[in-house]
mmCIF file of C-alpha atoms in Angstrom:
data_model
loop_
_atom_site.group_PDB
_atom_site.id
_atom_site.type_symbol
_atom_site.label_atom_id
_atom_site.label_comp_id
_atom_site.label_asym_id
_atom_site.label_seq_id
_atom_site.Cartn_x
_atom_site.Cartn_y
_atom_site.Cartn_z
ATOM 1 C CA MET A 1101 -88.374 -11.786 -52.463
ATOM 2 C CA LYS A 1102 -90.871 -8.669 -52.891
ATOM 3 C CA LEU A 1103 -91.518 -9.021 -49.063
ATOM 4 C CA LEU A 1104 -87.861 -8.832 -48.370
ATOM 5 C CA PHE A 1105 -87.358 -5.680 -50.437
ATOM 6 C CA ARG A 1106 -90.314 -4.423 -48.489
ATOM 7 C CA ILE A 1107 -88.886 -4.934 -45.080
ATOM 8 C CA CYS A 1108 -85.329 -3.872 -46.052
ATOM 9 C CA SER A 1109 -86.752 -0.476 -47.554
ATOM 10 C CA VAL A 1110 -88.930 0.208 -44.644
ATOM 11 C CA GLY A 1111 -85.467 -0.395 -42.514
ATOM 12 C CA ALA A 1112 -83.575 1.944 -44.725
ATOM 13 C CA VAL A 1113 -86.118 4.658 -43.960
ATOM 14 C CA TRP A 1114 -86.373 4.378 -40.258
ATOM 15 C CA PHE A 1115 -82.377 4.160 -39.932
ATOM 16 C CA TRP A 1116 -82.106 7.329 -42.154
ATOM 17 C CA ALA A 1117 -85.414 9.043 -39.965
ATOM 18 C CA CYS A 1118 -83.321 8.270 -37.166
ATOM 19 C CA LEU A 1119 -80.222 9.813 -37.989
ATOM 20 C CA TRP A 1120 -81.927 12.734 -39.123
ATOM 21 C CA ALA A 1121 -83.659 13.164 -35.458
ATOM 22 C CA GLN A 1122 -80.240 12.710 -33.785
ATOM 23 C CA GLY A 1123 -78.804 15.261 -35.903
ATOM 24 C CA ALA A 1124 -81.782 17.557 -35.610
ATOM 25 C CA SER A 1125 -80.866 20.578 -33.777
ATOM 26 C CA ALA A 1126 -82.175 24.392 -32.398
ATOM 27 C CA ALA A 1127 -83.075 26.870 -34.464
ATOM 28 C CA VAL A 1128 -80.232 29.325 -35.004
ATOM 29 C CA VAL A 1129 -80.905 32.782 -33.354
ATOM 30 C CA ALA A 1130 -78.268 35.389 -35.059
ATOM 31 C CA ALA A 1131 -76.448 37.776 -32.770
ATOM 32 C CA ALA A 1132 -77.671 40.150 -35.276
ATOM 33 C CA ASP A 1133 -81.218 39.658 -35.036
ATOM 34 C CA VAL A 1134 -81.723 40.495 -31.498
ATOM 35 C CA VAL A 1135 -83.524 43.321 -30.922
ATOM 36 C CA PRO A 1136 -82.171 46.112 -28.529
ATOM 37 C CA GLU A 1137 -83.867 46.753 -25.540
ATOM 38 C CA ALA A 1138 -84.355 50.634 -26.374
ATOM 39 C CA THR A 1139 -86.694 48.935 -29.181
ATOM 40 C CA PHE A 1140 -87.702 45.801 -27.817
ATOM 41 C CA GLN A 1141 -91.291 46.848 -26.805
ATOM 42 C CA TRP A 1142 -93.859 43.966 -25.215
ATOM 43 C CA GLY A 1143 -96.638 43.728 -27.787
ATOM 44 C CA SER A 1144 -95.308 46.432 -30.019
ATOM 45 C CA SER A 1145 -92.186 45.676 -31.794
ATOM 46 C CA GLY A 1146 -93.362 42.534 -33.051
ATOM 47 C CA PRO A 1147 -93.636 38.851 -32.007
ATOM 48 C CA ASN A 1148 -91.579 36.060 -32.914
ATOM 49 C CA GLN A 1149 -88.190 38.278 -32.241
ATOM 50 C CA TRP A 1150 -85.864 37.978 -29.447
ATOM 51 C CA GLY A 1151 -84.830 41.165 -27.680
ATOM 52 C CA GLN A 1152 -82.890 42.536 -24.713
ATOM 53 C CA VAL A 1153 -84.937 43.196 -21.380
ATOM 54 C CA GLY A 1154 -84.376 44.270 -17.877
ATOM 55 C CA LEU A 1155 -80.982 45.418 -18.697
ATOM 56 C CA THR A 1156 -80.074 47.356 -15.191
ATOM 57 C CA GLY A 1157 -76.687 48.194 -13.223
ATOM 58 C CA ALA A 1158 -74.751 47.955 -16.538
ATOM 59 C CA GLY A 1159 -75.807 44.242 -17.019
ATOM 60 C CA LEU A 1160 -75.434 42.835 -20.776
ATOM 61 C CA ALA A 1161 -77.239 40.284 -22.680
ATOM 62 C CA GLN A 1162 -75.618 39.651 -26.115
ATOM 63 C CA VAL A 1163 -74.978 36.750 -28.286
ATOM 64 C CA THR A 1164 -71.140 36.399 -28.624
ATOM 65 C CA THR A 1165 -68.610 33.716 -29.681
ATOM 66 C CA ASP A 1166 -66.873 33.601 -26.461
ATOM 67 C CA PHE A 1167 -68.741 30.568 -24.834
ATOM 68 C CA PRO A 1168 -69.554 28.315 -27.859
ATOM 69 C CA ASN A 1169 -72.112 25.401 -27.597
ATOM 70 C CA SER A 1170 -74.145 24.013 -30.453
ATOM 71 C CA GLY A 1171 -71.778 26.047 -33.100
ATOM 72 C CA ASN A 1172 -70.158 28.994 -32.515
ATOM 73 C CA GLY A 1173 -72.211 31.312 -30.060
ATOM 74 C CA SER A 1174 -74.329 31.382 -26.999
ATOM 75 C CA LEU A 1175 -75.963 34.367 -25.018
ATOM 76 C CA ARG A 1176 -73.755 35.857 -22.625
ATOM 77 C CA LEU A 1177 -74.718 37.435 -19.404
ATOM 78 C CA ASP A 1178 -72.892 39.787 -17.399
ATOM 79 C CA LEU A 1179 -73.330 41.428 -14.097
ATOM 80 C CA PRO A 1180 -70.666 44.004 -12.995
ATOM 81 C CA VAL A 1181 -72.455 44.748 -9.884
ATOM 82 C CA THR A 1182 -74.755 43.340 -7.335
ATOM 83 C CA SER A 1183 -77.633 45.288 -8.744
ATOM 84 C CA SER A 1184 -77.275 44.083 -12.479
ATOM 85 C CA LYS A 1185 -79.373 42.277 -14.191
ATOM 86 C CA ALA A 1186 -79.641 40.823 -17.583
ATOM 87 C CA GLY A 1187 -81.910 39.009 -19.925
ATOM 88 C CA LEU A 1188 -83.495 38.128 -23.223
ATOM 89 C CA ALA A 1189 -87.058 37.661 -24.271
ATOM 90 C CA TYR A 1190 -89.647 35.947 -26.762
ATOM 91 C CA TYR A 1191 -93.054 36.308 -27.102
ATOM 92 C CA PRO A 1192 -94.943 34.001 -29.784
ATOM 93 C CA ALA A 1193 -97.865 35.560 -31.773
ATOM 94 C CA ALA A 1194 -100.383 33.551 -30.258
ATOM 95 C CA THR A 1195 -98.931 32.722 -27.231
ATOM 96 C CA PHE A 1196 -97.554 29.187 -26.358
ATOM 97 C CA GLY A 1197 -101.013 28.168 -24.890
ATOM 98 C CA LYS A 1198 -102.255 26.966 -21.138
ATOM 99 C CA LEU A 1199 -99.475 26.483 -18.858
ATOM 100 C CA SER A 1200 -100.881 22.793 -18.239
ATOM 101 C CA GLU A 1201 -100.447 22.026 -21.768
ATOM 102 C CA LEU A 1202 -96.633 22.684 -22.050
ATOM 103 C CA THR A 1203 -94.799 19.527 -22.800
ATOM 104 C CA THR A 1204 -90.984 20.769 -23.137
ATOM 105 C CA VAL A 1205 -89.326 23.481 -21.191
ATOM 106 C CA SER A 1206 -85.803 23.773 -21.181
ATOM 107 C CA TYR A 1207 -82.284 25.376 -21.542
ATOM 108 C CA GLN A 1208 -78.621 24.837 -21.142
ATOM 109 C CA TRP A 1209 -76.358 26.972 -18.979
ATOM 110 C CA LEU A 1210 -72.863 27.987 -18.079
ATOM 111 C CA VAL A 1211 -70.952 29.701 -15.549
ATOM 112 C CA HIS A 1212 -67.739 31.234 -16.456
ATOM 113 C CA SER A 1213 -67.227 33.315 -12.919
ATOM 114 C CA THR A 1214 -69.119 34.335 -10.091
ATOM 115 C CA ASP A 1215 -68.456 35.477 -6.314
ATOM 116 C CA VAL A 1216 -71.984 33.902 -5.286
ATOM 117 C CA VAL A 1217 -71.933 30.166 -4.424
ATOM 118 C CA ASP A 1218 -73.997 28.109 -7.322
ATOM 119 C CA GLN A 1219 -75.212 31.213 -8.972
ATOM 120 C CA ALA A 1220 -76.109 30.242 -12.308
ATOM 121 C CA PRO A 1221 -78.326 31.696 -15.427
ATOM 122 C CA VAL A 1222 -82.480 31.581 -15.065
ATOM 123 C CA LEU A 1223 -85.227 30.616 -16.848
ATOM 124 C CA ARG A 1224 -88.615 32.549 -16.709
ATOM 125 C CA LEU A 1225 -91.987 32.204 -17.679
ATOM 126 C CA TYR A 1226 -94.288 34.799 -17.930
ATOM 127 C CA LEU A 1227 -98.368 34.084 -17.534
ATOM 128 C CA ARG A 1228 -101.427 36.286 -17.825
ATOM 129 C CA ASN A 1229 -104.734 35.475 -16.881
ATOM 130 C CA ALA A 1230 -108.172 35.535 -18.577
ATOM 131 C CA GLN A 1231 -108.274 39.182 -18.367
ATOM 132 C CA GLY A 1232 -104.581 39.385 -20.165
ATOM 133 C CA VAL A 1233 -103.384 40.939 -17.161
ATOM 134 C CA HIS A 1234 -99.232 39.500 -16.173
ATOM 135 C CA THR A 1235 -99.730 38.385 -12.850
ATOM 136 C CA GLN A 1236 -97.483 35.189 -12.026
ATOM 137 C CA THR A 1237 -93.672 34.610 -13.293
ATOM 138 C CA LEU A 1238 -92.679 31.255 -13.100
ATOM 139 C CA VAL A 1239 -88.450 31.209 -12.526
ATOM 140 C CA TYR A 1240 -86.614 28.099 -12.488
ATOM 141 C CA THR A 1241 -83.065 28.905 -10.676
ATOM 142 C CA PRO A 1242 -80.714 25.946 -10.568
ATOM 143 C CA ASP A 1243 -79.533 26.032 -7.059
ATOM 144 C CA ILE A 1244 -83.034 26.788 -5.438
ATOM 145 C CA ALA A 1245 -83.802 23.514 -7.893
ATOM 146 C CA GLY A 1246 -80.975 21.542 -5.727
ATOM 147 C CA VAL A 1247 -78.505 21.997 -8.627
ATOM 148 C CA HIS A 1248 -75.127 22.435 -6.645
ATOM 149 C CA GLY A 1249 -71.617 22.071 -7.165
ATOM 150 C CA VAL A 1250 -71.459 22.432 -10.892
ATOM 151 C CA GLY A 1251 -67.839 23.562 -11.588
ATOM 152 C CA LEU A 1252 -67.366 26.836 -13.645
ATOM 153 C CA GLY A 1253 -66.913 26.233 -17.553
ATOM 154 C CA GLN A 1254 -69.505 23.257 -17.322
ATOM 155 C CA TRP A 1255 -72.353 23.391 -19.963
ATOM 156 C CA THR A 1256 -75.533 21.789 -17.638
ATOM 157 C CA THR A 1257 -78.806 21.180 -19.375
ATOM 158 C CA ALA A 1258 -81.805 22.330 -16.955
ATOM 159 C CA ASP A 1259 -85.337 20.602 -17.595
ATOM 160 C CA MET A 1260 -87.444 22.751 -15.825
ATOM 161 C CA LEU A 1261 -90.562 21.029 -16.836
ATOM 162 C CA HIS A 1262 -89.836 18.415 -14.102
ATOM 163 C CA GLY A 1263 -88.009 20.701 -11.647
ATOM 164 C CA ILE A 1264 -88.354 22.904 -8.981
ATOM 165 C CA VAL A 1265 -89.709 26.415 -9.886
ATOM 166 C CA TRP A 1266 -90.879 29.550 -7.478
ATOM 167 C CA GLN A 1267 -93.645 32.269 -8.584
ATOM 168 C CA GLY A 1268 -91.970 35.827 -8.560
ATOM 169 C CA ARG A 1269 -94.839 38.183 -8.630
ATOM 170 C CA SER A 1270 -95.897 39.705 -5.488
ATOM 171 C CA ALA A 1271 -98.840 39.714 -3.978
ATOM 172 C CA ALA A 1272 -99.591 43.001 -4.782
ATOM 173 C CA GLN A 1273 -98.766 42.350 -8.599
ATOM 174 C CA GLY A 1274 -101.507 39.644 -8.202
ATOM 175 C CA GLY A 1275 -99.024 36.874 -7.722
ATOM 176 C CA PHE A 1276 -100.103 33.872 -6.158
ATOM 177 C CA ASP A 1277 -97.781 31.902 -3.291
ATOM 178 C CA PRO A 1278 -94.894 34.603 -4.080
ATOM 179 C CA ASN A 1279 -91.441 32.733 -3.496
ATOM 180 C CA ILE A 1280 -92.840 29.452 -2.681
ATOM 181 C CA ARG A 1281 -91.225 26.803 -4.251
ATOM 182 C CA ARG A 1282 -92.956 23.877 -5.838
ATOM 183 C CA PRO A 1283 -92.596 21.362 -8.623
ATOM 184 C CA PHE A 1284 -93.726 22.602 -11.921
ATOM 185 C CA SER A 1285 -95.882 19.874 -12.105
ATOM 186 C CA ASP A 1286 -97.581 21.021 -8.920
ATOM 187 C CA PHE A 1287 -98.184 24.592 -10.672
ATOM 188 C CA GLN A 1288 -99.722 22.975 -14.027
ATOM 189 C CA ALA A 1289 -102.306 21.122 -11.903
ATOM 190 C CA ASP A 1290 -103.244 24.033 -9.546
ATOM 191 C CA PRO A 1291 -106.501 25.055 -10.612
ATOM 192 C CA ARG A 1292 -105.206 29.096 -10.073
ATOM 193 C CA PHE A 1293 -102.664 28.544 -12.697
ATOM 194 C CA ALA A 1294 -103.631 25.780 -14.979
ATOM 195 C CA ASP A 1295 -105.560 27.678 -17.410
ATOM 196 C CA MET A 1296 -103.120 30.907 -17.446
ATOM 197 C CA VAL A 1297 -101.562 31.366 -20.769
ATOM 198 C CA VAL A 1298 -97.933 31.413 -21.056
ATOM 199 C CA PHE A 1299 -97.101 34.832 -23.418
ATOM 200 C CA ALA A 1300 -93.445 34.879 -23.074
ATOM 201 C CA ILE A 1301 -89.927 33.207 -21.928
ATOM 202 C CA GLU A 1302 -86.704 34.988 -20.855
ATOM 203 C CA GLY A 1303 -83.512 33.574 -19.927
ATOM 204 C CA GLY A 1304 -80.780 35.981 -17.853
ATOM 205 C CA ALA A 1305 -79.378 36.515 -14.629
ATOM 206 C CA GLY A 1306 -79.418 39.120 -11.912
ATOM 207 C CA ASN A 1307 -79.023 40.425 -8.464
ATOM 208 C CA GLY A 1308 -76.276 39.429 -6.003
ATOM 209 C CA SER A 1309 -73.029 38.920 -7.853
ATOM 210 C CA SER A 1310 -70.619 41.425 -8.611
ATOM 211 C CA GLY A 1311 -68.514 40.124 -11.730
ATOM 212 C CA PHE A 1312 -70.646 37.337 -12.917
ATOM 213 C CA VAL A 1313 -70.354 36.296 -16.039
ATOM 214 C CA GLY A 1314 -72.947 33.083 -17.328
ATOM 215 C CA THR A 1315 -74.019 32.122 -20.601
ATOM 216 C CA ILE A 1316 -77.503 30.345 -22.016
ATOM 217 C CA ASP A 1317 -78.082 28.122 -25.029
ATOM 218 C CA ASN A 1318 -80.568 26.294 -26.769
ATOM 219 C CA ILE A 1319 -83.976 27.463 -25.081
ATOM 220 C CA GLU A 1320 -86.507 24.989 -25.818
ATOM 221 C CA VAL A 1321 -90.380 25.508 -25.111
ATOM 222 C CA VAL A 1322 -93.267 23.411 -26.627
ATOM 223 C CA GLY A 1323 -96.613 24.321 -26.200
ATOM 224 C CA PRO A 1324 -100.077 23.744 -27.522
ATOM 225 C CA LEU A 1325 -100.024 26.751 -29.405
ATOM 226 C CA ALA A 1326 -96.434 27.494 -30.113
ATOM 227 C CA SER A 1327 -92.807 26.470 -29.619
ATOM 228 C CA VAL A 1328 -89.445 28.200 -29.544
ATOM 229 C CA SER A 1329 -86.069 26.487 -29.622
ATOM 230 C CA ALA A 1330 -82.946 28.794 -29.914
ATOM 231 C CA ASN A 1331 -79.857 28.097 -30.477
ATOM 232 C CA PHE A 1332 -77.621 31.419 -30.209
ATOM 233 C CA GLU A 1333 -75.140 32.020 -32.802
ATOM 234 C CA VAL A 1334 -72.866 34.524 -34.348
ATOM 235 C CA VAL A 1335 -73.909 34.450 -38.208
ATOM 236 C CA PRO A 1336 -72.089 36.489 -40.513
ATOM 237 C CA PRO A 1337 -74.246 37.937 -43.188
ATOM 238 C CA THR A 1338 -74.573 35.972 -46.572
ATOM 239 C CA ALA A 1339 -72.831 37.851 -49.859
ATOM 240 C CA SER A 1340 -74.418 37.591 -53.274
ATOM 241 C CA ILE A 1341 -73.641 39.485 -56.698
ATOM 242 C CA GLN A 1342 -76.317 40.255 -59.746
ATOM 243 C CA CYS A 1343 -75.833 42.287 -62.514
ATOM 244 C CA ASP A 1344 -78.081 44.166 -64.575
ATOM 245 C CA LYS A 1345 -77.571 43.072 -67.676
ATOM 246 C CA ALA A 1346 -77.523 39.487 -68.985
ATOM 247 C CA GLN A 1347 -75.516 40.679 -72.119
ATOM 248 C CA LEU A 1348 -73.490 42.941 -74.085
ATOM 249 C CA LEU A 1349 -72.528 43.549 -77.785
ATOM 250 C CA ASP A 1350 -68.984 43.941 -78.674
ATOM 251 C CA SER A 1351 -69.410 48.074 -79.225
ATOM 252 C CA GLU A 1352 -68.635 51.044 -78.219
ATOM 253 C CA GLY A 1353 -70.403 51.868 -74.626
ATOM 254 C CA GLN A 1354 -71.987 48.486 -73.909
ATOM 255 C CA THR A 1355 -71.290 48.050 -69.754
ATOM 256 C CA ALA A 1356 -72.952 46.423 -67.287
ATOM 257 C CA SER A 1357 -73.409 47.286 -63.405
ATOM 258 C CA CYS A 1358 -72.979 44.283 -61.089
ATOM 259 C CA THR A 1359 -73.812 44.915 -57.206
ATOM 260 C CA LEU A 1360 -72.411 42.894 -54.394
ATOM 261 C CA SER A 1361 -75.190 42.798 -51.804
ATOM 262 C CA LEU A 1362 -74.854 41.454 -48.092
ATOM 263 C CA SER A 1363 -78.135 40.155 -46.309
ATOM 264 C CA ARG A 1364 -77.678 43.049 -43.543
ATOM 265 C CA PRO A 1365 -75.593 46.416 -42.994
ATOM 266 C CA ALA A 1366 -71.741 45.567 -42.089
ATOM 267 C CA GLU A 1367 -70.903 45.917 -38.977
ATOM 268 C CA THR A 1368 -67.174 46.759 -39.594
ATOM 269 C CA ALA A 1369 -65.537 47.704 -42.959
ATOM 270 C CA LEU A 1370 -65.445 45.102 -45.376
ATOM 271 C CA THR A 1371 -63.047 44.249 -48.257
ATOM 272 C CA VAL A 1372 -64.833 41.783 -50.370
ATOM 273 C CA GLY A 1373 -62.503 40.143 -53.244
ATOM 274 C CA LEU A 1374 -63.716 39.230 -56.594
ATOM 275 C CA SER A 1375 -62.497 37.111 -59.525
ATOM 276 C CA THR A 1376 -63.313 37.089 -63.117
ATOM 277 C CA SER A 1377 -62.868 34.616 -66.073
ATOM 278 C CA GLY A 1378 -63.791 34.711 -69.667
ATOM 279 C CA ASP A 1379 -61.283 36.022 -72.832
ATOM 280 C CA ALA A 1380 -60.224 38.939 -71.347
ATOM 281 C CA ALA A 1381 -59.406 40.710 -74.635
ATOM 282 C CA ARG A 1382 -63.273 40.918 -75.049
ATOM 283 C CA TYR A 1383 -64.237 42.839 -71.792
ATOM 284 C CA SER A 1384 -62.549 44.849 -68.365
ATOM 285 C CA GLY A 1385 -63.686 45.558 -64.992
ATOM 286 C CA CYS A 1386 -64.862 44.064 -61.725
ATOM 287 C CA ALA A 1387 -61.490 42.312 -60.840
ATOM 288 C CA GLY A 1388 -60.459 44.026 -57.659
ATOM 289 C CA PRO A 1389 -61.648 43.578 -54.378
ATOM 290 C CA LEU A 1390 -64.952 45.798 -53.571
ATOM 291 C CA GLU A 1391 -65.020 48.297 -50.219
ATOM 292 C CA ILE A 1392 -68.027 48.009 -48.227
ATOM 293 C CA ALA A 1393 -68.460 50.583 -45.636
ATOM 294 C CA VAL A 1394 -69.793 50.507 -41.886
ATOM 295 C CA GLY A 1395 -73.736 50.214 -42.094
ATOM 296 C CA ALA A 1396 -73.482 50.025 -45.529
ATOM 297 C CA SER A 1397 -74.539 46.679 -47.400
ATOM 298 C CA THR A 1398 -73.885 46.859 -51.272
ATOM 299 C CA ALA A 1399 -70.850 47.765 -53.487
ATOM 300 C CA SER A 1400 -70.946 48.207 -57.455
ATOM 301 C CA CYS A 1401 -68.639 47.585 -60.203
ATOM 302 C CA THR A 1402 -68.713 47.749 -63.664
ATOM 303 C CA ILE A 1403 -68.021 45.266 -66.759
ATOM 304 C CA THR A 1404 -67.483 46.839 -70.045
ATOM 305 C CA ALA A 1405 -67.259 44.989 -73.456
ATOM 306 C CA THR A 1406 -64.436 45.556 -75.647
ATOM 307 C CA ALA A 1407 -65.787 47.652 -78.739
ATOM 308 C CA ASN A 1408 -64.402 45.964 -81.920
ATOM 309 C CA THR A 1409 -65.220 45.440 -85.689
ATOM 310 C CA VAL A 1410 -63.926 41.688 -86.065
ATOM 311 C CA ARG A 1411 -66.605 39.746 -88.222
ATOM 312 C CA GLY A 1412 -67.156 35.817 -86.646
ATOM 313 C CA ASP A 1413 -65.509 36.279 -83.343
ATOM 314 C CA GLY A 1414 -68.285 35.097 -81.557
ATOM 315 C CA GLN A 1415 -69.921 35.109 -77.955
ATOM 316 C CA VAL A 1416 -68.399 34.740 -74.982
ATOM 317 C CA THR A 1417 -68.968 34.516 -71.242
ATOM 318 C CA VAL A 1418 -68.000 36.767 -68.365
ATOM 319 C CA SER A 1419 -68.382 35.667 -65.007
ATOM 320 C CA VAL A 1420 -68.000 37.462 -61.624
ATOM 321 C CA ALA A 1421 -67.259 35.694 -58.552
ATOM 322 C CA ILE A 1422 -66.982 36.862 -55.133
ATOM 323 C CA ALA A 1423 -63.909 35.060 -53.027
ATOM 324 C CA PRO A 1424 -64.511 33.404 -49.847
ATOM 325 C CA ALA A 1425 -63.609 35.838 -46.880
ATOM 326 C CA ALA A 1426 -60.306 35.772 -45.219
ATOM 327 C CA ASN A 1427 -62.134 35.969 -42.017
ATOM 328 C CA PRO A 1428 -65.268 33.569 -41.898
ATOM 329 C CA GLY A 1429 -66.805 35.817 -39.409
ATOM 330 C CA ASP A 1430 -67.168 38.806 -42.358
ATOM 331 C CA TYR A 1431 -69.504 36.826 -44.693
ATOM 332 C CA SER A 1432 -70.578 33.834 -45.967
ATOM 333 C CA LEU A 1433 -71.499 32.531 -49.801
ATOM 334 C CA LEU A 1434 -74.251 30.515 -50.996
ATOM 335 C CA ALA A 1435 -74.358 28.471 -53.683
ATOM 336 C CA GLY A 1436 -75.794 30.155 -56.815
ATOM 337 C CA THR A 1437 -75.592 33.761 -55.404
ATOM 338 C CA SER A 1438 -72.052 34.079 -55.380
ATOM 339 C CA VAL A 1439 -71.282 34.128 -59.174
ATOM 340 C CA ALA A 1440 -73.121 36.261 -61.877
ATOM 341 C CA SER A 1441 -72.467 35.651 -65.911
ATOM 342 C CA ILE A 1442 -72.931 38.023 -68.828
ATOM 343 C CA GLN A 1443 -72.652 36.800 -72.021
ATOM 344 C CA ILE A 1444 -70.756 39.155 -74.629
ATOM 345 C CA ALA A 1445 -72.124 38.855 -78.100
ATOM 346 C CA ASN A 1446 -70.761 39.400 -81.634
ATOM 347 C CA ASP A 1447 -72.464 42.106 -83.668
ATOM 348 C CA ASP A 1448 -70.367 42.528 -86.657
ATOM 349 C CA GLY A 1449 -71.487 39.720 -88.726
ATOM 350 C CA GLU A 1450 -70.177 36.425 -89.586
ATOM 351 C CA ALA A 1451 -66.783 36.086 -91.372
ATOM 352 C CA ALA A 1452 -67.479 35.502 -95.062
ATOM 353 C CA ALA A 1453 -66.781 31.789 -96.105
ATOM 354 C CA PRO A 1454 -64.153 30.974 -98.497
ATOM 355 C CA VAL A 1455 -64.629 30.336 -102.292
ATOM 356 C CA VAL A 1456 -63.603 26.815 -102.934
ATOM 357 C CA ILE A 1457 -62.680 26.288 -106.582
ATOM 358 C CA PRO A 1458 -62.825 22.317 -107.067
ATOM 359 C CA PRO A 1459 -59.858 20.674 -109.104
ATOM 360 C CA SER A 1460 -60.088 19.539 -112.451
ATOM 361 C CA VAL A 1461 -60.851 16.023 -113.270
ATOM 362 C CA ALA A 1462 -59.307 14.208 -115.929
ATOM 363 C CA VAL A 1463 -61.991 11.817 -117.892
ATOM 364 C CA PRO A 1464 -60.533 8.396 -119.127
ATOM 365 C CA VAL A 1465 -60.963 7.066 -122.533
ATOM 366 C CA PRO A 1466 -62.344 3.632 -122.493
ATOM 367 C CA GLY A 1467 -59.710 1.308 -123.997
ATOM 368 C CA LEU A 1468 -60.287 -1.190 -127.063
ATOM 369 C CA SER A 1469 -59.382 -4.834 -127.014
ATOM 370 C CA ASP A 1470 -57.250 -6.536 -129.554
ATOM 371 C CA GLY A 1471 -60.393 -7.979 -131.674
ATOM 372 C CA MET A 1472 -62.008 -4.521 -131.772
ATOM 373 C CA LEU A 1473 -58.737 -2.423 -133.091
ATOM 374 C CA VAL A 1474 -58.871 -5.082 -136.355
ATOM 375 C CA LEU A 1475 -62.035 -4.813 -136.664
ATOM 376 C CA LEU A 1476 -61.680 -0.960 -136.992
ATOM 377 C CA SER A 1477 -58.744 -0.970 -139.028
ATOM 378 C CA MET A 1478 -60.456 -3.542 -141.739
ATOM 379 C CA GLY A 1479 -63.733 -0.827 -141.228
ATOM 380 C CA LEU A 1480 -61.274 1.973 -142.083
ATOM 381 C CA LEU A 1481 -59.508 0.625 -145.460
ATOM 382 C CA GLY A 1482 -62.766 -0.363 -146.717
ATOM 383 C CA CYS A 1483 -64.152 2.971 -146.236
ATOM 384 C CA ALA A 1484 -60.941 4.180 -147.908
ATOM 385 C CA ALA A 1485 -61.148 1.899 -151.169
ATOM 386 C CA PHE A 1486 -64.676 2.724 -151.636
ATOM 387 C CA THR A 1487 -64.043 6.779 -151.714
ATOM 388 C CA SER A 1488 -60.761 6.072 -154.206
ATOM 389 C CA ARG A 1489 -63.350 4.376 -156.604
ATOM 390 C CA ARG A 1490 -65.820 7.007 -156.569
ATOM 391 C CA ILE A 1491 -63.583 9.863 -156.993
ATOM 392 C CA THR A 1492 -61.561 7.863 -159.867
ATOM 393 C CA PRO A 1493 -61.885 9.581 -163.519
ATOM 394 C CA ARG A 1494 -63.167 7.515 -166.487
ATOM 395 C CA ILE A 1495 -61.183 7.725 -169.617
#
């Protein structure tokens, strides 16, 4: 029986582990977390961030909800003219490690419109030598890798690790075999490339198309020193509320300031609804919506305790709650931070206890039996006779 129990237990653990593995997804990269090209500088703006790079010819790289994939968004790439380029890059603090030791390099792509047959978004790996100089760039381009005939609006998964790639740096830049197409595994085995470290990746598009619109999602690179998985999404800021006092007395001038905060500044003007609960006779305030201006992240309201001199009216709890957003893209709520509570306590003492007078209680006289009554009567008669003889005068 114990053996059967252990088998069932192990089976259950294995079952849930499989479900978890199947449900696991890439880490979310929010649109608001992408660093603009103007402030994204290689090596100086901080590692472990996604930033815009190579925006030329009015090219755009931005996370939008226009082409949802594993959620509500993806990385949209716009190339309005043939000279346009656009991309989003990422570099870890310690590099991904040696090219020969990468175990996963993949991404998903979609083409919405193009005037060039089989043009699609690409993935680039940036390599540097032992001196720390960027000399090689390996590029996965779907049509060069042999992917043809994919229809518009279809998501396609590209496995760069097992595909055909080419080296994009010129000989003048130190590049080996520029523009030569080879399997990725050949580059990993080539001693000139094998020990170079992959210090950054980029998903993007560029050159040749006028009016190209495509998108990328779920970029994944796994190396011995670092890994990244990016599911590009439009994530609303989270809203929370907190009051500066936990308790008020029911006296004059007792107030608490409650501050609504967004996890990042509002991109558009927001109206955030609030609701309150508790004995309305004991407080006022915070019952209406709060306005948050563009670029702002906080707004406040005031709870005022109702002053009174009523003895024994006890303590009440006032709750201030953030209402769900009418537009889900405005903000989101997290359990435990969307409601604030304040105690309003009585400071007038307890009401006097009423005086209780106990009712009078009649004490019953014990009853006598017939025999006892006869004896009592005879005793009284005897006493009377004795008394009469003592008080009769002698003649």
